Coordinates of C-alpha atoms in Angstrom, one line a residue:
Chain M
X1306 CA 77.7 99.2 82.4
X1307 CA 77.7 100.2 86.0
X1308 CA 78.2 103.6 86.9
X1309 CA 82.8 105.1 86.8
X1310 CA 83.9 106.4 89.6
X1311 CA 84.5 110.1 89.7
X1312 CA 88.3 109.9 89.6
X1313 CA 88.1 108.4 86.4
X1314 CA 85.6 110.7 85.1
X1315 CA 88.1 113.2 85.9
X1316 CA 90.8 111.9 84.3
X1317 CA 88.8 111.6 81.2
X1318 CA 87.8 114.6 81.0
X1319 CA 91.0 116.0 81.6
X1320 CA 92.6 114.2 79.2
X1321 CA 90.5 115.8 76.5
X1322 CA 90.6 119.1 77.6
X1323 CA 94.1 119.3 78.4
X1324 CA 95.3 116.9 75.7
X1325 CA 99.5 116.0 76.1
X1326 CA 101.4 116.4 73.3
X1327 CA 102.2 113.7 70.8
X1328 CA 99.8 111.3 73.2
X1329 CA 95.9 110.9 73.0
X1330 CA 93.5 108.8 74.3
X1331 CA 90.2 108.1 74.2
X1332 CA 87.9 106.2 76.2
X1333 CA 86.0 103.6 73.5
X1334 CA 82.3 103.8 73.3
X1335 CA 81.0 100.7 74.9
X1336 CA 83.6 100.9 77.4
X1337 CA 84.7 103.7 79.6
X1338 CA 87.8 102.1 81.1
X1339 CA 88.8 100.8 77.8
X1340 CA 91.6 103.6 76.1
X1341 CA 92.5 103.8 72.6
X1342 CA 95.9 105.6 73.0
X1343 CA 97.7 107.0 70.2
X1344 CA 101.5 108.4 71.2
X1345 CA 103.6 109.6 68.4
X1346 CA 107.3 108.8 68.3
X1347 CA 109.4 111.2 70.0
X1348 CA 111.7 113.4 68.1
X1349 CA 115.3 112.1 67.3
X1350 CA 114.6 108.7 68.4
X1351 CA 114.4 105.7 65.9
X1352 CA 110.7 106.3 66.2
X1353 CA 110.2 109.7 65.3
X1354 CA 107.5 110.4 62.5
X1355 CA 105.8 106.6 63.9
X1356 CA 101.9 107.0 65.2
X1357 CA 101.9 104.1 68.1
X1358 CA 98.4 102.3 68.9
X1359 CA 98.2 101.4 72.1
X1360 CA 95.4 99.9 74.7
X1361 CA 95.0 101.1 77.8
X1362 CA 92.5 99.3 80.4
X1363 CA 91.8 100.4 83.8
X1364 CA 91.1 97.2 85.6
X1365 CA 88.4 97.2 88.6
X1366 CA 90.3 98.2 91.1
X1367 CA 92.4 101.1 89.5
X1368 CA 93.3 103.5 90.3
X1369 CA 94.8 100.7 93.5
X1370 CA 96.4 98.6 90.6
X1371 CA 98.0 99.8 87.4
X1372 CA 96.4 100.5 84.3
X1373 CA 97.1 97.4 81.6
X1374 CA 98.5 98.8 78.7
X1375 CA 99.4 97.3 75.7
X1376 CA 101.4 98.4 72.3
X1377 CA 99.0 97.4 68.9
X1378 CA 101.5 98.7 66.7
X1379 CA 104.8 96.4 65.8
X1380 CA 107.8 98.0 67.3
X1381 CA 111.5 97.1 67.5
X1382 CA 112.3 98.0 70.9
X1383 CA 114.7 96.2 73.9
X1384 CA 111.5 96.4 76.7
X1385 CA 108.1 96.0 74.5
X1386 CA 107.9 92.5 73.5
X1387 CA 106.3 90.9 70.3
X1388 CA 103.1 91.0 71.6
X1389 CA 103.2 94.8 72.6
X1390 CA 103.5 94.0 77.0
X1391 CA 105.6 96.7 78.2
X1392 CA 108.2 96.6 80.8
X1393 CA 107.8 99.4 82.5
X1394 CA 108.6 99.8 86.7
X1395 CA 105.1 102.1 87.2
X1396 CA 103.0 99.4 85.2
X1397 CA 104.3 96.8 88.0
X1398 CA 106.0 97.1 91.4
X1399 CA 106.5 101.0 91.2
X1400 CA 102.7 101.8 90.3
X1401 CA 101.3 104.5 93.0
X1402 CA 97.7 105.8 93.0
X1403 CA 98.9 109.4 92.4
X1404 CA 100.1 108.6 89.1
X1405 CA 97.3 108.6 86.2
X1406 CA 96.6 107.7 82.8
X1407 CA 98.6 110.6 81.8
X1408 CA 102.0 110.3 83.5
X1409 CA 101.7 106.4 82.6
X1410 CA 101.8 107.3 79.4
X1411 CA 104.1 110.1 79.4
X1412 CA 106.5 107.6 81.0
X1413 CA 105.6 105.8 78.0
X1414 CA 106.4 107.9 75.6
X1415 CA 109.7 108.4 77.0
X1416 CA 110.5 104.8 77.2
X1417 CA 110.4 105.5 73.7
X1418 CA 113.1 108.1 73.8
X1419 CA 115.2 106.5 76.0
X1420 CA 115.3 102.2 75.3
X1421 CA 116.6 100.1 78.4
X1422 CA 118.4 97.3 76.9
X1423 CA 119.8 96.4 80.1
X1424 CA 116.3 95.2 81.7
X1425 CA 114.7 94.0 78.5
X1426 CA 111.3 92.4 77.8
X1427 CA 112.2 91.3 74.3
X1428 CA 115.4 89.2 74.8
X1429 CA 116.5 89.3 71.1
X1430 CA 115.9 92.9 70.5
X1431 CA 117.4 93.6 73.4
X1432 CA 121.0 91.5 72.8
X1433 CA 120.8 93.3 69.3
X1434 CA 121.0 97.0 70.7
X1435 CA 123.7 96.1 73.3
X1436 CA 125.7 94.1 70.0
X1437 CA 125.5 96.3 67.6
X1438 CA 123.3 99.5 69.0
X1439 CA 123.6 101.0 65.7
X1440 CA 121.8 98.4 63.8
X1441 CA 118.9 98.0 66.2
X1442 CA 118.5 101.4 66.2
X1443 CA 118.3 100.9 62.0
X1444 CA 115.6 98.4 62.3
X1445 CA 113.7 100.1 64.8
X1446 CA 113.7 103.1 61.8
X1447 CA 112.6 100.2 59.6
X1448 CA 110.0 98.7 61.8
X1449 CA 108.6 101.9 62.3
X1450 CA 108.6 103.3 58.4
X1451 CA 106.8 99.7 57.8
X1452 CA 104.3 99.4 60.2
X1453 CA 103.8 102.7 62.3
X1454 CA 103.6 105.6 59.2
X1455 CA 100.4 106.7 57.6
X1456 CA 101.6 107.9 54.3
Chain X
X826 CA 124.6 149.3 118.1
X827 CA 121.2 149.1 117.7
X828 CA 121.6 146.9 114.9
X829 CA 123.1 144.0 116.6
X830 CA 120.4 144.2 119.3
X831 CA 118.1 143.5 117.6
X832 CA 119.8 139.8 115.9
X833 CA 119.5 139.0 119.7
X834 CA 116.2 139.8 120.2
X835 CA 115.4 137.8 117.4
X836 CA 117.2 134.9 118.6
X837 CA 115.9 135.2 121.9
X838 CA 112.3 134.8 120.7
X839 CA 112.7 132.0 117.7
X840 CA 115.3 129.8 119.3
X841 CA 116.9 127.6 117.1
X842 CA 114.4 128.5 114.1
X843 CA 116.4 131.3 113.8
X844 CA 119.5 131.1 111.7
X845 CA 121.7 134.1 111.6
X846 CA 124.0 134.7 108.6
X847 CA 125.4 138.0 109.3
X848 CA 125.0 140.0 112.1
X849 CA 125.8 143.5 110.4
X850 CA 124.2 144.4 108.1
X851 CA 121.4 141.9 109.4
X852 CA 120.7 138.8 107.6
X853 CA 119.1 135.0 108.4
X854 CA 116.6 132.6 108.0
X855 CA 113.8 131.9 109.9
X856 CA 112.0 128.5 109.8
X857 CA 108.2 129.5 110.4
X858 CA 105.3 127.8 111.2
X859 CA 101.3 128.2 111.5
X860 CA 100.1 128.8 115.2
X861 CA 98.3 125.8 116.0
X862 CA 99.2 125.5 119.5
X863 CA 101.9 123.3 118.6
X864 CA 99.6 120.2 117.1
X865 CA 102.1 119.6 114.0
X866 CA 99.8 117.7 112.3
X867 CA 97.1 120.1 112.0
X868 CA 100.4 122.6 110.2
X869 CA 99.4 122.2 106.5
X870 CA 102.0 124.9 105.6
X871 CA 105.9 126.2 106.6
X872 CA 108.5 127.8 105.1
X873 CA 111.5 129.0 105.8
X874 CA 112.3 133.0 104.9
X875 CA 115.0 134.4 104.3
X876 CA 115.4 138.4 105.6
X877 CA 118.4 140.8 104.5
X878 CA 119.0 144.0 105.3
X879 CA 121.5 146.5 103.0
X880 CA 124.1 148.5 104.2
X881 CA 121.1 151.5 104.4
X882 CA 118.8 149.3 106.5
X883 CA 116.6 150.2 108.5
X884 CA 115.9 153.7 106.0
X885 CA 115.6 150.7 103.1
X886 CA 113.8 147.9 103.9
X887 CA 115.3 144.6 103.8
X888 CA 114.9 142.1 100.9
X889 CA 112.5 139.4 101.9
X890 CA 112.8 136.0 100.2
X891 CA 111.3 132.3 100.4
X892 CA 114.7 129.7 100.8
X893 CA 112.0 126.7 101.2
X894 CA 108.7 125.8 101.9
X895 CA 106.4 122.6 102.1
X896 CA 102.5 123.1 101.2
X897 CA 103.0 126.4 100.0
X898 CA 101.8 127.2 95.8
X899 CA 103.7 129.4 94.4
X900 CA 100.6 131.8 94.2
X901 CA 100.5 131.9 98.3
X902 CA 104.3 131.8 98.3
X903 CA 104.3 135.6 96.1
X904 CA 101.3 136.6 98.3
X905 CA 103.5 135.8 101.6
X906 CA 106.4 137.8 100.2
X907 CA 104.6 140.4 99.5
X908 CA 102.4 140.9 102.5
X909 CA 105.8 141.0 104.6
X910 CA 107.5 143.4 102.1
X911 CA 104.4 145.5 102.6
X912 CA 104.7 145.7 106.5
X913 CA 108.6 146.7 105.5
X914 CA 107.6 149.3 103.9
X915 CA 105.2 150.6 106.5
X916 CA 107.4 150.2 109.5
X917 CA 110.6 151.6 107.1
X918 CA 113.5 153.7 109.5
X919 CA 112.1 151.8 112.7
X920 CA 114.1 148.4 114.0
X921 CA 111.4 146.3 112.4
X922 CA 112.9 142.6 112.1
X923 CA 110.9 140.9 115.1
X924 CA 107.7 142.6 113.2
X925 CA 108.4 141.1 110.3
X926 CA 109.3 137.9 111.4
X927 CA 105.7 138.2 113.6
X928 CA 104.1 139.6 110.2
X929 CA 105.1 136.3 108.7
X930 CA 103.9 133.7 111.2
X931 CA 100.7 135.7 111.2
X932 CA 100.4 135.8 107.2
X933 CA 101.4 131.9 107.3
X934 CA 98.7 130.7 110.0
X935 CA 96.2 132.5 107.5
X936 CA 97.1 130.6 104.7
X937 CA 97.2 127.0 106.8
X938 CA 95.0 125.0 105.0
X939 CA 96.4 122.3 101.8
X940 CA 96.5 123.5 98.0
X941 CA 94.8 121.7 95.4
X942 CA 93.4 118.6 94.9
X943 CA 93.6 115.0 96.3
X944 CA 96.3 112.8 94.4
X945 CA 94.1 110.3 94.9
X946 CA 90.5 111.1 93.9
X947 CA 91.9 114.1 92.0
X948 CA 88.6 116.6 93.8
X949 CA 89.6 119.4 95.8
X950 CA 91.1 119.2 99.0
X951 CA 89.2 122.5 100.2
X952 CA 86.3 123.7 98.2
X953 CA 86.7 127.5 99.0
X954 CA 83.4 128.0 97.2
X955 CA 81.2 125.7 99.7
X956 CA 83.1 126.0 102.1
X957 CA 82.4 122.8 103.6
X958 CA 84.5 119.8 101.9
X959 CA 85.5 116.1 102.7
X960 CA 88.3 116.2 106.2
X961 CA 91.4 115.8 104.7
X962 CA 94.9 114.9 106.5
X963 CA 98.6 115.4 105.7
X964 CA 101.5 113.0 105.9
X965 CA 103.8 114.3 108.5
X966 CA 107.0 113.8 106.6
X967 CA 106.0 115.2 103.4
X968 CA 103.5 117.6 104.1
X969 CA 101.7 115.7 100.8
X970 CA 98.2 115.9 101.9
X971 CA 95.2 113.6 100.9
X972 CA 91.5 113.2 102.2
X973 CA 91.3 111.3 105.2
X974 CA 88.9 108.4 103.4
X975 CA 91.1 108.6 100.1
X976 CA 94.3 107.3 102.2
X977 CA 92.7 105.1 104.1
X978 CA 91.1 103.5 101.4
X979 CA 94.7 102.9 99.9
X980 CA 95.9 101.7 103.0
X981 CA 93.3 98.9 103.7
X982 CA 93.6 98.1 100.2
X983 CA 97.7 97.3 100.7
X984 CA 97.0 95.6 103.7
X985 CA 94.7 93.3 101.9
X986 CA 97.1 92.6 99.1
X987 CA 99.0 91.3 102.2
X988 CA 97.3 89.6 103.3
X989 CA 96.0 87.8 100.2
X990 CA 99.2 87.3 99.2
X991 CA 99.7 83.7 100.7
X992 CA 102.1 81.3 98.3
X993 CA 99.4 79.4 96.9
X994 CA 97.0 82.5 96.8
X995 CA 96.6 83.6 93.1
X996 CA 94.7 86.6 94.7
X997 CA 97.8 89.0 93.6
X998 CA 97.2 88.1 90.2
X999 CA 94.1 90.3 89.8
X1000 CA 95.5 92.9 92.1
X1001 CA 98.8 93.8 90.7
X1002 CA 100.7 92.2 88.0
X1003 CA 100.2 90.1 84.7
X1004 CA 100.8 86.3 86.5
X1005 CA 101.7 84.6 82.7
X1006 CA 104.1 81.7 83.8
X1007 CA 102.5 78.5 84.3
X1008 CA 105.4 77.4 86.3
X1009 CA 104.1 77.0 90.6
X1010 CA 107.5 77.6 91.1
X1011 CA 107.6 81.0 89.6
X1012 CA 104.6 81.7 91.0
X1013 CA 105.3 81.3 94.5
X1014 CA 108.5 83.7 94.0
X1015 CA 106.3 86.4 92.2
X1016 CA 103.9 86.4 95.1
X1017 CA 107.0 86.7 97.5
X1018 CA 108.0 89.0 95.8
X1019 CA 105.0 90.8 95.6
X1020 CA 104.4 90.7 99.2
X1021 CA 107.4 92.3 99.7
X1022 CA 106.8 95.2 97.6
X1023 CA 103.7 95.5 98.9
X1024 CA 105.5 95.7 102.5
X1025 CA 107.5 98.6 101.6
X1026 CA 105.0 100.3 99.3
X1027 CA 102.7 100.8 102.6
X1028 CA 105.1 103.1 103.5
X1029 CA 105.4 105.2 101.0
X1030 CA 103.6 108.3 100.1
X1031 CA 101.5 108.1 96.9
X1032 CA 103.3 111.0 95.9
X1033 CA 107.1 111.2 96.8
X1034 CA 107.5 107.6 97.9
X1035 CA 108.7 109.3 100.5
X1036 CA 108.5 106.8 103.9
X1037 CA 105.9 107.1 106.2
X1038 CA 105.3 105.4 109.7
X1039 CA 102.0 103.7 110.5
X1040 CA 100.9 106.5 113.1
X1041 CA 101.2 109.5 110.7
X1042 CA 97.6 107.9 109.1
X1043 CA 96.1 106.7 112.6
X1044 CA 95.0 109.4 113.7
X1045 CA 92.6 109.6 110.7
X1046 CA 91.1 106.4 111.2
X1047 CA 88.7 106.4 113.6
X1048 CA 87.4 109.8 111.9
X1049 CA 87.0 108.3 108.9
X1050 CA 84.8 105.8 110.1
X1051 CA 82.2 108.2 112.3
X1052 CA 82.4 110.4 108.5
X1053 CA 82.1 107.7 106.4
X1054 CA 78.3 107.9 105.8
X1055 CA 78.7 111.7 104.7
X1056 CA 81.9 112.0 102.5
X1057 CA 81.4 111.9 99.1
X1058 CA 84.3 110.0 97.5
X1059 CA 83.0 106.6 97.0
X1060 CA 80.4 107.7 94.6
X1061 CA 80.0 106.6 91.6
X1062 CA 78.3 108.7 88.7
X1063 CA 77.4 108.2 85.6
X1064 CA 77.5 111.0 82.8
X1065 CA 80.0 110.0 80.5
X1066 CA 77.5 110.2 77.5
X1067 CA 77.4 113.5 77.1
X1068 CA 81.7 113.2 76.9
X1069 CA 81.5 110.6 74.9
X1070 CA 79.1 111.2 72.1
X1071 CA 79.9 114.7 70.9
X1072 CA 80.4 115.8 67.5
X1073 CA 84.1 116.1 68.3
X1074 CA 84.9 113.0 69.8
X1075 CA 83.3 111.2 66.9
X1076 CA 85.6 112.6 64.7
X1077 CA 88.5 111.6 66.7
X1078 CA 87.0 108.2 66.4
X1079 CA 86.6 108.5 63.1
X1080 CA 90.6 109.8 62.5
X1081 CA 91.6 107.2 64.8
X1082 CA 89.9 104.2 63.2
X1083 CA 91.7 105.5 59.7
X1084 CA 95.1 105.1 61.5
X1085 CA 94.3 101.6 62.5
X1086 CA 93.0 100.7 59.4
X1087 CA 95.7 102.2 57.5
X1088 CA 98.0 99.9 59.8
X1089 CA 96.3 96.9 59.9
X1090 CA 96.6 96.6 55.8
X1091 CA 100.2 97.5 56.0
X1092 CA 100.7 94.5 58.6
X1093 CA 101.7 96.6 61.1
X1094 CA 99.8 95.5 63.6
X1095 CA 100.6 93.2 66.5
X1096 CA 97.3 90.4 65.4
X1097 CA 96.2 89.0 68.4
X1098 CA 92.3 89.9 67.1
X1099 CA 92.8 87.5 64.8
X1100 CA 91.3 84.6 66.4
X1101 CA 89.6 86.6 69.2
X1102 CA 87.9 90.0 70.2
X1103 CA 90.1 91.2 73.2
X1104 CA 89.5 93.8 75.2
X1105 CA 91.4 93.7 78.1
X1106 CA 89.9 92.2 81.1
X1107 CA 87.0 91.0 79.0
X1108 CA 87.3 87.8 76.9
X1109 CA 84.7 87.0 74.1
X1110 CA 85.2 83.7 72.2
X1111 CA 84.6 83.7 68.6
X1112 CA 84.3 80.6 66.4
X1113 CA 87.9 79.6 66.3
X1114 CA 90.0 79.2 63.2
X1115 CA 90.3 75.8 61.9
X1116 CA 93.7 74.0 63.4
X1117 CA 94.4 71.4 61.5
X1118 CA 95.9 73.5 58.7
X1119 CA 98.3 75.3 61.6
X1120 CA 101.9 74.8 60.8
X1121 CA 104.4 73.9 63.2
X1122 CA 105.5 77.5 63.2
X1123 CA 101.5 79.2 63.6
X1124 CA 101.0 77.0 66.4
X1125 CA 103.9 78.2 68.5
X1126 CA 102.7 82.1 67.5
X1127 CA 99.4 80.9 68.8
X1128 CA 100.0 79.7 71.6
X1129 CA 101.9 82.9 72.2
X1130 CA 98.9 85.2 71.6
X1131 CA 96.9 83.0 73.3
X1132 CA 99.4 83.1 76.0
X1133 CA 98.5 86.6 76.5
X1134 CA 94.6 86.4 75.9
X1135 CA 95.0 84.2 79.0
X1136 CA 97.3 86.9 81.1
X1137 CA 94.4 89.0 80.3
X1138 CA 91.3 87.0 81.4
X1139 CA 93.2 86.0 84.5
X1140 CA 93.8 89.6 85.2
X1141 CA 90.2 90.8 84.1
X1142 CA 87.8 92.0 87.8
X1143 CA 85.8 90.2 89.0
X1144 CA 83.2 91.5 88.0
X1145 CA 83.6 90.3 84.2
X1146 CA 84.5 86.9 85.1
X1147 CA 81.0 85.3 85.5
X1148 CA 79.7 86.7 81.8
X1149 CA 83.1 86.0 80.2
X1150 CA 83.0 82.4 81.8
X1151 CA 79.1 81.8 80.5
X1152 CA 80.3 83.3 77.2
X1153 CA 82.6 80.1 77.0
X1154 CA 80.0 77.5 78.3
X1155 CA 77.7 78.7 75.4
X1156 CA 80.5 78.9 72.7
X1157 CA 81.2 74.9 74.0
X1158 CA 77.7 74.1 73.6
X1159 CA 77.4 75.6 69.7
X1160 CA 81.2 74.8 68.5
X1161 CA 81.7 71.3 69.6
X1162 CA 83.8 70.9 67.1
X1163 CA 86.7 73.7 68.3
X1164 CA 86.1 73.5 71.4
X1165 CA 88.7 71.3 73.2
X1166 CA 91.2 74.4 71.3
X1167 CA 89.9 76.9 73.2
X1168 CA 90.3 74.5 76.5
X1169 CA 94.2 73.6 74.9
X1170 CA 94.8 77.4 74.6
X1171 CA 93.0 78.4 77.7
X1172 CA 94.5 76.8 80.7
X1173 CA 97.8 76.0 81.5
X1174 CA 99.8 73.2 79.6
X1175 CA 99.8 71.0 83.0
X1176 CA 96.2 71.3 83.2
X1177 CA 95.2 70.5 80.0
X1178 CA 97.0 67.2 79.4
X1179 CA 95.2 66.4 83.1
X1180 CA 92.0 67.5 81.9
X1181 CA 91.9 66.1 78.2
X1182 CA 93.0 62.7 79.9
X1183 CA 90.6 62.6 82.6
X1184 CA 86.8 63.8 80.9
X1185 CA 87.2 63.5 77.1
X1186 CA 84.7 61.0 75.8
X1187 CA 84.4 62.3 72.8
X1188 CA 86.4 61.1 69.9
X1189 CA 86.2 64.3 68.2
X1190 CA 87.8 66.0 70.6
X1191 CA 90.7 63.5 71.3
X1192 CA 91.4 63.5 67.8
X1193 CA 92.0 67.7 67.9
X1194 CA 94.5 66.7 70.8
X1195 CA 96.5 63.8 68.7
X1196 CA 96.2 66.0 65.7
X1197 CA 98.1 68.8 67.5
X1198 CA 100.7 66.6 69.0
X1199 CA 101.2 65.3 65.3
X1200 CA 101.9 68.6 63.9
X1201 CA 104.2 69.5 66.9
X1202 CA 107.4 66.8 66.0
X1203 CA 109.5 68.3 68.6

C-alpha cells in the first residue's frame, strides 16, 4: 500500500491514545483507511446496552470528501437504512475538512440518541416512529436485544 | 476630580475602542489589538478587557477581566490577566488606567502568533520548539487560522469540484456523495445540487462555516507557491506498523472479531458479505452464489445489496479502480458460468438490458438472463 498521509496518521494515533467513550475504532490490518468502529448505544435511548459495528473508509481524497461509513449491525432506526447507509448532513453536503473520524462519529453516536424521523433514510421505520413513536421505539429495544447484545 | 480625567484621557487615546461604563468609580472595555502597524491580517490575536475600579480605587487596584477574545487559549487569556493585574499592583495609589490599558496592548502583541494546530493537517501551526514551521494565515472574519498550503489546498480542491461538476459529469460522484440512482434524471439534479453546495461551501470556514470572501485567502497564494517546494504538508509517511502490530492492538482485534462473530451467529448482521468481500472502495468478486435457486423475494434483497456494492465501487479512488476492474476481467475468464450476474448486478438496469442484447453470443449466458426474468413474474 502506498504510503498515509500524515493527517491520517494522526488521527490514528489519536484515536487510540485518546480513545472517546462508548466509540472505538481501529484501522484493519491490510488497510489503513479501512476502520472497524464499534459505538455502544447511548444511555436511555432504545439502544442502550447495543454494541454497533460499523465501517468507516476514508476514500482517496479525505480528508476533502467525507469518510464512508456504514452500520454492520441491524438497527431499527428512522435515518440508517436496511443496509446500514446513514443519513447524516456531515457525511454529505455539510462535511468540512476540520471535522475527523472522531466528531463523525461522535455525531454518530448521537444520531443514535436523538432519531430524525422527519428526514428519514428508512421510509418505513421512519412512518412507524412518527405513527406510533412508542412502538418504534419498542422494536428498536427488540432489534437491538436480537442482533446488537453479546450475552 | 482626578478620577474623571483620567476616563478622558483614555478616550482620547483609544477612540472608539474604548467603551466607558461608568465614569466614577471608573469602569469600561477596551477592544485591543497587537501592534502590527495596522496590517489586520498579520493580528493573530484581540480581545476585548474589561477594567473596573472599586469605590477605593486607585489605593486598590481595579479588577481586570477578559469580556471576549478571538485567537486567544484560555492559558494565554489567564497569563494576559495576570500580567496586567501585576502592573496594578505595581503602579497601586497612582492614576494608572492608560498604563494598564498600554500594559495590555504590549502583553497582547507578545503573544500574536495562532494557538494550536492546523484543522486541517492537524500539525502545529507554530512549532515553538524549532522555531521554524510551515507560514500559516488566518481568516479575517474568524480569526480561525490554517497553514497557508493547507487552505489553499482545500480551496483548489472546491474549485475543481466546480468545475467537474458539469450535468453529464459523474466526476462528483467520487468526490462527494454516494451517486446510487440509476435514474439521468436524478443525476443531473444531484450534481446541481452539488454544485451549489459546493458554491457556498467555498465560502465557509472549515471550522465555523463562518463566510469568507475570496480575498481573505489571496494574499496567501502566491506565497504558497514560491514555498511550495519546502513545506512539509504534502508528505506522505509510512510507519503505521509499528501502531498497528502491537501486542495491544491485537488484542483489540482479537475482542472485536468475538463481537462480530458473536453477531453474525445471532443474525444480527446486515449480510452484504454474503456473496462478496466489500471493503469499501475496493471490490473483490468471489465465485457468485448459484441463481437459479433465488426466490422472487432473494432477488429483490440482492439486487439491494448489490445496489450498494455498486454505490461503493463507483465511489472507490481512483486509484483502486484499475486492480478492482482486472479482478473482474479475470473472475469472467474462470466463472463463465456466473458471469453475466455479476454484469446484471453490476451496471445499471438500462445498461444491462442494452448490453445483454447487443454482445451475448453465448447461450449460457442468455439463458441466466431469461431464467431471471422467469423468476421475476411482476
Amino acid at each position: 500500500m502506498n504510503g498515509l498521509p500524515r493527517r491520517i496518521i494522526k488521527e490514528t494515533q489519536r484515536l487510540m491514545a485518546e480513545p472517546v467513550p462508548g466509540i472505538h475504532a481501529e484501522p484493519d490490518e491490510q488497510n489503513a483507511r479501512y476502520f472497524h468502529v464499534i459505538v455502544a448505544g447511548p444511555e436511555e435511548s432504545p439502544f442502550e446496552g447495543g454494541v454497533f459495528k460499523l465501517e468507516l473508509f476514508l476514500p482517496e481524497e479525505y480528508p476533502m470528501s467525507a469518510p464512508k461509513v456504514r452500520f454492520m449491525t441491524k438497527i431499527y432506526h428512522p435515518n440508517i437504512d436496511k443496509l446500514g447507509r446513514i443519513c447524516l448532513d456531515i457525511l454529505k453536503d455539510k462535511w468540512s475538512p476540520a471535522l475527523q473520524i472522531r466528531t463523525v462519529l461522535l455525531s454518530i453516536q448521537a444520531l443514535l440518541s436523538a432519531p430524525n424521523p422527519e428526514d428519514p433514510l428508512a421510509n418505513d421505520v421512519a412512518e412507524q416512529w412518527k405513527v406510533n413513536e412508542a412502538e418504534a421505539i419498542q422494536t428498536a429495544k427488540e432489534w437491538t436485544r436480537l442482533y446488537a447484545m453479546n450475552n | 476630580m482626578a478620577e474623571e480625567e483620567e476616563i478622558e484621557a483614555l478616550q482620547a487615546v483609544y477612540g472608539d475602542d474604548c467603551l466607558v461604563l461608568q465614569t466614577y468609580p471608573p469602569s469600561f472595555h477596551l477592544h485591543i489589538k497587537p501592534r502590527t502597524a495596522d496590517d489586520s491580517s498579520q493580528q493573530f490575536v484581540e480581545a476585548v478587557i474589561g477594567i473596573q475600579a472599586g469605590p477605593k480605587y486607585p489605593d486598590e487596584p481595579p479588577a481586570i477581566r477578559i469580556v471576549d477574545s478571538k485567537g486567544v487559549d484560555e492559558q494565554r487569556q489567564k497569563q494576559l490577566i495576570s500580567c496586567i493585574s501585576e502592573r496594578a499592583c505595581e503602579l497601586s495609589s497612582c492614576l494608572m488606567l492608560v498604563a494598564l490599558c498600554e500594559e495590555a496592548v504590549e502583553r497582547l502583541s507578545s503573544m500574536n502568533h495562532p494557538d494550536g494546530e492546523c484543522p486541517l493537517c492537524l500539525y502545529p501551526l507554530v512549532d515553538e520548539d524549532e522555531g521554524s514551521s510551515a507560514p500559516f494565515m488566518k481568516l479575517m472574519s474568524c480569526f480561525h487560522c490554517f497553514h497557508c498550503e493547507c487552505i489553499i489546498r482545500w480551496w483548489n480542491w472546491l474549485e475543481l469540484l466546480k468545475e467537474s461538476d458539469t450535468p453529464t459529469a459523474s466526476g462528483s460522484a467520487s468526490s462527494s456523495g454516494n451517486i446510487k440512482d440509476q435514474d439521468d434524471s436524478v443525476k443531473v439534479t444531484w450534481s446541481l445540487l452539488a454544485s451549489k453546495i459546493a458554491e457556498e461551501a467555498r465560502r465557509k470556514c472549515p471550522v465555523c462555516r463562518k463566510s469568507f470572501l475570496a480575498k481573505d485567502i489571496e494574499h496567501v497564494l502566491d506565497f504558497v507557491k514560491t514555498q511550495h517546494a519546502v513545506t512539509s504538508s504534502g508528505s506522505e509517511v509510512n510507519n503505521e506498523d509499528k501502531l498497528l502490530f502491537s501486542d495491544s492492538e491485537k488484542l483489540r482485534r482479537e475482542k472485536f472479531d468475538a463481537i462480530l462473530k458473536l453477531q453474525q451467529e445471532k443474525g444480527g448482521l446486515i449480510e452484504i458479505k454474503k456473496h462478496e468481500v466489500l471493503r469499501p472502495g475496493i471490490f473483490f468478486p468471489q465465485p457468485a452464489a448459484v441463481l437459479s435457486t433465488a426466490s422472487t423475494e432473494d432477488a429483490k434483497e440482492q439486487q439491494d445489496r448489490d445496489l450498494a456494492a455498486n454505490s461503493r465501487t463507483n465511489s472507490s479512488g481512483s486509484s483502486n479502480k484499475p486492480s478492482s476492474s482486472r479482478a473482474r476481467n479475470a473472475g469472467t475468464k474462470e466463472h463463465k458460468g456466473h458471469d453475466s450476474r455479476k454484469q446484471v448486478t453490476h451496471s445499471s438496469r438500462k445498461q444491462v438490458t442494452h448490453s445483454s442484447r447487443k454482445q451475448v453470443p453465448h447461450s449460457s449466458r442468455k439463458q441466466v438472463w431469461v431464467k431471471k426474468e422467469d423468476s421475476n413474474p411482476t
